[in-house]
Amino acid sequence: MNVRGIRIADVSKNHQLNEKMSGLTIRLHRAKAKLLGTAARDIAVPFEIACECGHRITGVRKTSSQQASCSACGSVRFVLPVNVYPSTRLVPSEVISGSFSARFLAATRELLPNSPSAPLESPEHRAGSRGDRVRQRIDETDPEENGRTTEHREAEDNVSSSVSARKTGGRAKWAEDSDTRRPQTDRPAERPVAQPSLPTLNVKRVARRTFTPFRLLMAGVLLAAGTTAWWTWNRSRLENARQSWRESMDLADTALRDGQLAELETALERAVSAASILQRADSEVQSVENLLIQTKAVNHLSAVDIVAELNSASERGGLLSQDRADTMESVLKTGWYFFDCRILVADEDRALVRLNLPLQVAGRAVDIEATSSLLTAAATSISGSSLLFVAKVESVSPPDANNDRWKITLDSESCALVTSAVHANDVGLDTSESSPVLQQLSQQQEFISVTDLFALQKTDQQRKAAEQKGKEQ
C-alpha cells in the first residue's frame, strides 16, 4: 500500500511539474511578444459570442474578420479580427504601446506569479488539478490511514470527483455519483438535445451590415473622386479637340490654296474627328465633311472606264459573257467616279434618282441610279442644269431574260457635290473665269451652306435599314 501511495504521489508531482512548465512557457511567450511589440500577431485571443438560441460560440480571433457558425442552430455570426490597437478604458487589448520601458514593464508583469495578465487556465484544467491535489494528500497520509478499507477509499474518490464536477459544471457525473443516495424518482429531467436547423436570412440585418455608414461614406468619396476625374479628363479632351479643330482648319486653308490635296485630306480628317468629339453639327462642319468626301474622291479616282468595262463583257454577235458579267461588280466598285450630268428624280418619296446619261453598250442600255436624298434635294433645288458630284458604285446588275439592260446603283453615303474649283480643275474641268463651271460650283456651294446634310444622311440610313429588314423578313 505504501509503495502504491508513493507511485501515485510521484505521478501527481510529475503532472504538477508539467503543468507549471506549460504555464511558464506560455508566460515566456506572452512576455516576449509584449516586449518585441508583436502581441497582436503572436498572442492568441479567444472570443465567446452568445447566440440567440442560448448557445455560445467560441473560438480564436484571426488577423482578419471571420464568420463563425453556431453548432446548435446553424446561424452565422460576424467575428471581429484581433485588436491591433493598444488597450483603452472600454476596449481591452494585448497590444502595448509607448516606449521600450512600457513594453519591458508589461513583459515583467507577465513573468510575476499570480499576475492578473497571466493566461487563464481552462475550468477543466483547474478542476483536474484540484482532484490531483486531493488524491495526493490522501496517498501521502500515514500508513494507518492507508490501511483503510476499499469502500472508504472509493467514498473519498467520489468526494474528489464531485468537487471536480462542481468546478467544471459536470452535472452528469454528480448525478451518477448521487444515484445511490436518492430515489430514482428525484432525478431531474434530461435536457433535450438541440437539433440543428437551417440558418435564416435576415434581410434587414444583412442590409445594415452591408451598407454601413463607413461604406456609404467611402462610396460617396469614390463617386466624387471618379466624377471629378471624369470631368477633368473630358474637359481636357474637349479643349484638345477645339485646338485640333483650329489648327486643322488653318492647315486645310493653306493646303487648298496651294492645291495640295493630299495634305488637305489629312487636315480635313483631323478637323472632322475633332468636330465629332465636340459634337458639332453646324453648317461649317457639314461643308467641311462634304469637302472631305470630294477630296477623297479626287485623290482616289477609279482608273476603270465604265463604258469600256461593260463593252468587254459582250462577245461577238452581241452575246453576253456570263463569267465577265459576274465579275463586273467587283471591278467597278474599286475607287470613286466623277459625274457631270443632269439628274432626273424618278421617285421623290424613295429619293430615287437616275442619271441622264444615254449610254449604249453593245446594243444594251445602261441605267445608272441612286437612292440619295442629297442628289434628290440638289436636283430639285438646282433644276435645269447639270450637277457635278462624286460617288462610288454599290452594285451592278447584268442583263437577264426579263430585262436586257445594265443597272448600276451608286452608294448614297459616298455621294457629294463638288464645290471647289481646285478639285474640278484636278479632274480636268475648265475653271477659268469665263467658264460656266465656276457658276455651277458657286450654286452647289450655296446649296450646301443652306442644307442640313446630316439630316439627309440620317434619312438615307434609316431607309436603307428598313429595306434591309424587309428583305430579311
Short mmCIF file of C-alpha atoms in Angstrom, two decimals, residues 100-269:
data_model
loop_
_atom_site.label_atom_id
_atom_site.label_comp_id
_atom_site.label_asym_id
_atom_site.label_seq_id
_atom_site.Cartn_x
_atom_site.Cartn_y
_atom_site.Cartn_z
CA PHE A 100 10.54 50.34 -24.62
CA SER A 101 10.27 50.82 -20.87
CA ALA A 102 6.47 50.43 -21.04
CA ARG A 103 6.79 47.20 -23.04
CA PHE A 104 9.51 45.94 -20.67
CA LEU A 105 7.29 46.65 -17.64
CA ALA A 106 4.38 44.75 -19.25
CA ALA A 107 6.65 41.80 -20.05
CA THR A 108 7.92 41.77 -16.46
CA ARG A 109 4.37 41.66 -15.10
CA GLU A 110 3.75 38.58 -17.25
CA LEU A 111 6.60 36.75 -15.51
CA LEU A 112 5.47 37.65 -11.97
CA PRO A 113 3.47 34.93 -10.16
CA ASN A 114 -0.27 35.45 -9.80
CA SER A 115 -0.12 38.20 -12.40
CA PRO A 116 -3.60 39.38 -13.48
CA SER A 117 -2.42 39.44 -17.08
CA ALA A 118 -1.24 35.82 -16.98
CA PRO A 119 -3.08 33.33 -19.20
CA LEU A 120 -6.11 31.77 -17.59
CA GLU A 121 -6.38 28.02 -17.40
CA SER A 122 -9.46 26.24 -18.60
CA PRO A 123 -12.05 25.16 -16.00
CA GLU A 124 -11.34 21.52 -16.80
CA HIS A 125 -7.62 22.03 -16.10
CA ARG A 126 -8.29 23.73 -12.76
CA ALA A 127 -10.72 21.03 -11.68
CA GLY A 128 -8.28 18.28 -12.64
CA SER A 129 -5.52 19.94 -10.67
CA ARG A 130 -7.70 20.15 -7.55
CA GLY A 131 -8.59 16.47 -7.89
CA ASP A 132 -4.93 15.55 -8.23
CA ARG A 133 -4.04 17.52 -5.11
CA VAL A 134 -6.82 15.82 -3.08
CA ARG A 135 -5.66 12.43 -4.33
CA GLN A 136 -2.07 13.30 -3.49
CA ARG A 137 -2.94 14.28 0.10
CA ILE A 138 -4.80 11.00 0.55
CA ASP A 139 -1.87 8.97 -0.77
CA GLU A 140 0.68 10.80 1.40
CA THR A 141 -1.12 10.17 4.76
CA ASP A 142 0.26 7.82 7.41
CA PRO A 143 0.24 4.02 6.92
CA GLU A 144 -2.65 3.59 9.30
CA GLU A 145 -4.87 5.68 7.08
CA ASN A 146 -3.60 3.82 4.06
CA GLY A 147 -4.87 0.61 5.59
CA ARG A 148 -8.45 1.69 5.38
CA THR A 149 -10.99 -0.38 3.57
CA THR A 150 -11.53 -0.13 -0.15
CA GLU A 151 -15.05 1.20 0.42
CA HIS A 152 -13.71 4.15 2.41
CA ARG A 153 -11.18 4.99 -0.33
CA GLU A 154 -13.86 4.83 -3.02
CA ALA A 155 -16.05 7.20 -0.98
CA GLU A 156 -13.20 9.70 -0.79
CA ASP A 157 -12.61 9.32 -4.51
CA ASN A 158 -16.28 10.12 -5.05
CA VAL A 159 -15.90 13.24 -2.92
CA SER A 160 -12.88 14.28 -5.02
CA SER A 161 -14.79 13.63 -8.23
CA SER A 162 -17.78 15.61 -7.01
CA VAL A 163 -15.56 18.60 -6.21
CA SER A 164 -14.10 18.40 -9.68
CA ALA A 165 -17.56 18.08 -11.22
CA ARG A 166 -18.81 21.19 -9.41
CA LYS A 167 -15.84 23.19 -10.71
CA THR A 168 -16.34 22.10 -14.31
CA GLY A 169 -20.13 22.11 -14.36
CA GLY A 170 -20.21 18.33 -14.77
CA ARG A 171 -23.77 17.74 -13.64
CA ALA A 172 -23.97 14.34 -15.30
CA LYS A 173 -21.05 12.99 -13.24
CA TRP A 174 -22.54 14.33 -9.99
CA ALA A 175 -25.88 12.78 -10.84
CA GLU A 176 -24.25 9.38 -11.38
CA ASP A 177 -22.40 9.55 -8.05
CA SER A 178 -25.54 10.57 -6.17
CA ASP A 179 -27.83 7.95 -7.67
CA THR A 180 -27.10 5.63 -4.73
CA ARG A 181 -28.14 8.31 -2.21
CA ARG A 182 -31.51 9.48 -3.61
CA PRO A 183 -34.51 7.80 -5.15
CA GLN A 184 -34.82 7.25 -8.86
CA THR A 185 -37.91 9.48 -8.99
CA ASP A 186 -35.93 12.53 -7.80
CA ARG A 187 -33.66 12.50 -10.86
CA PRO A 188 -34.17 15.74 -12.82
CA ALA A 189 -35.49 15.56 -16.35
CA GLU A 190 -32.85 15.35 -19.01
CA ARG A 191 -32.37 18.47 -21.10
CA PRO A 192 -33.44 17.88 -24.70
CA VAL A 193 -30.66 17.98 -27.26
CA ALA A 194 -30.94 21.00 -29.54
CA GLN A 195 -31.50 19.97 -33.13
CA PRO A 196 -29.57 21.95 -35.75
CA SER A 197 -31.72 23.99 -38.06
CA LEU A 198 -31.10 25.80 -41.30
CA PRO A 199 -29.88 29.40 -40.91
CA THR A 200 -32.48 32.08 -41.52
CA LEU A 201 -31.71 35.12 -43.65
CA ASN A 202 -32.49 38.43 -42.01
CA VAL A 203 -32.66 40.93 -44.86
CA LYS A 204 -32.61 43.97 -42.60
CA ARG A 205 -29.60 42.72 -40.71
CA VAL A 206 -27.72 41.87 -43.90
CA ALA A 207 -28.54 45.26 -45.40
CA ARG A 208 -27.50 47.01 -42.18
CA ARG A 209 -24.20 45.13 -42.14
CA THR A 210 -23.58 45.62 -45.85
CA PHE A 211 -24.49 49.30 -46.15
CA THR A 212 -22.70 50.58 -43.11
CA PRO A 213 -22.14 54.33 -42.65
CA PHE A 214 -18.43 53.87 -43.29
CA ARG A 215 -19.02 52.01 -46.54
CA LEU A 216 -21.57 54.58 -47.69
CA LEU A 217 -19.11 57.35 -46.87
CA MET A 218 -16.33 55.63 -48.80
CA ALA A 219 -18.68 55.02 -51.74
CA GLY A 220 -19.54 58.71 -51.77
CA VAL A 221 -15.85 59.64 -51.68
CA LEU A 222 -15.07 57.26 -54.55
CA LEU A 223 -18.03 58.57 -56.56
CA ALA A 224 -16.94 62.15 -56.03
CA ALA A 225 -13.34 61.31 -56.96
CA GLY A 226 -14.45 59.40 -60.05
CA THR A 227 -16.77 62.19 -61.16
CA THR A 228 -14.04 64.77 -60.69
CA ALA A 229 -11.54 62.68 -62.63
CA TRP A 230 -14.02 62.13 -65.48
CA TRP A 231 -14.89 65.84 -65.59
CA THR A 232 -11.20 66.78 -65.70
CA TRP A 233 -10.48 64.24 -68.44
CA ASN A 234 -13.50 65.32 -70.50
CA ARG A 235 -12.61 68.99 -70.13
CA SER A 236 -9.06 68.31 -71.30
CA ARG A 237 -10.39 66.19 -74.16
CA LEU A 238 -12.73 68.96 -75.35
CA GLU A 239 -10.01 71.57 -75.08
CA ASN A 240 -7.65 69.44 -77.16
CA ALA A 241 -10.43 68.92 -79.73
CA ARG A 242 -11.01 72.68 -80.02
CA GLN A 243 -7.31 73.30 -80.52
CA SER A 244 -7.12 70.47 -83.07
CA TRP A 245 -10.09 71.94 -84.98
CA ARG A 246 -8.46 75.37 -85.23
CA GLU A 247 -5.08 74.00 -86.27
CA SER A 248 -6.61 71.60 -88.81
CA MET A 249 -8.72 74.32 -90.43
CA ASP A 250 -5.67 76.55 -90.77
CA LEU A 251 -3.75 73.71 -92.41
CA ALA A 252 -6.73 72.92 -94.67
CA ASP A 253 -6.99 76.52 -95.89
CA THR A 254 -3.30 76.58 -96.68
CA ALA A 255 -3.37 73.22 -98.49
CA LEU A 256 -6.48 74.16 -100.51
CA ARG A 257 -4.94 77.45 -101.54
CA ASP A 258 -1.74 75.73 -102.63
CA GLY A 259 -3.60 72.88 -104.34
CA GLN A 260 -2.04 70.20 -102.07
CA LEU A 261 -4.94 67.74 -101.99
CA ALA A 262 -3.07 65.02 -100.06
CA GLU A 263 -2.29 67.39 -97.17
CA LEU A 264 -5.83 68.75 -97.47
CA GLU A 265 -7.32 65.29 -96.95
CA THR A 266 -5.25 64.71 -93.79
CA ALA A 267 -6.15 68.10 -92.32
CA LEU A 268 -9.86 67.65 -93.08
CA GLU A 269 -9.90 64.21 -91.45
#
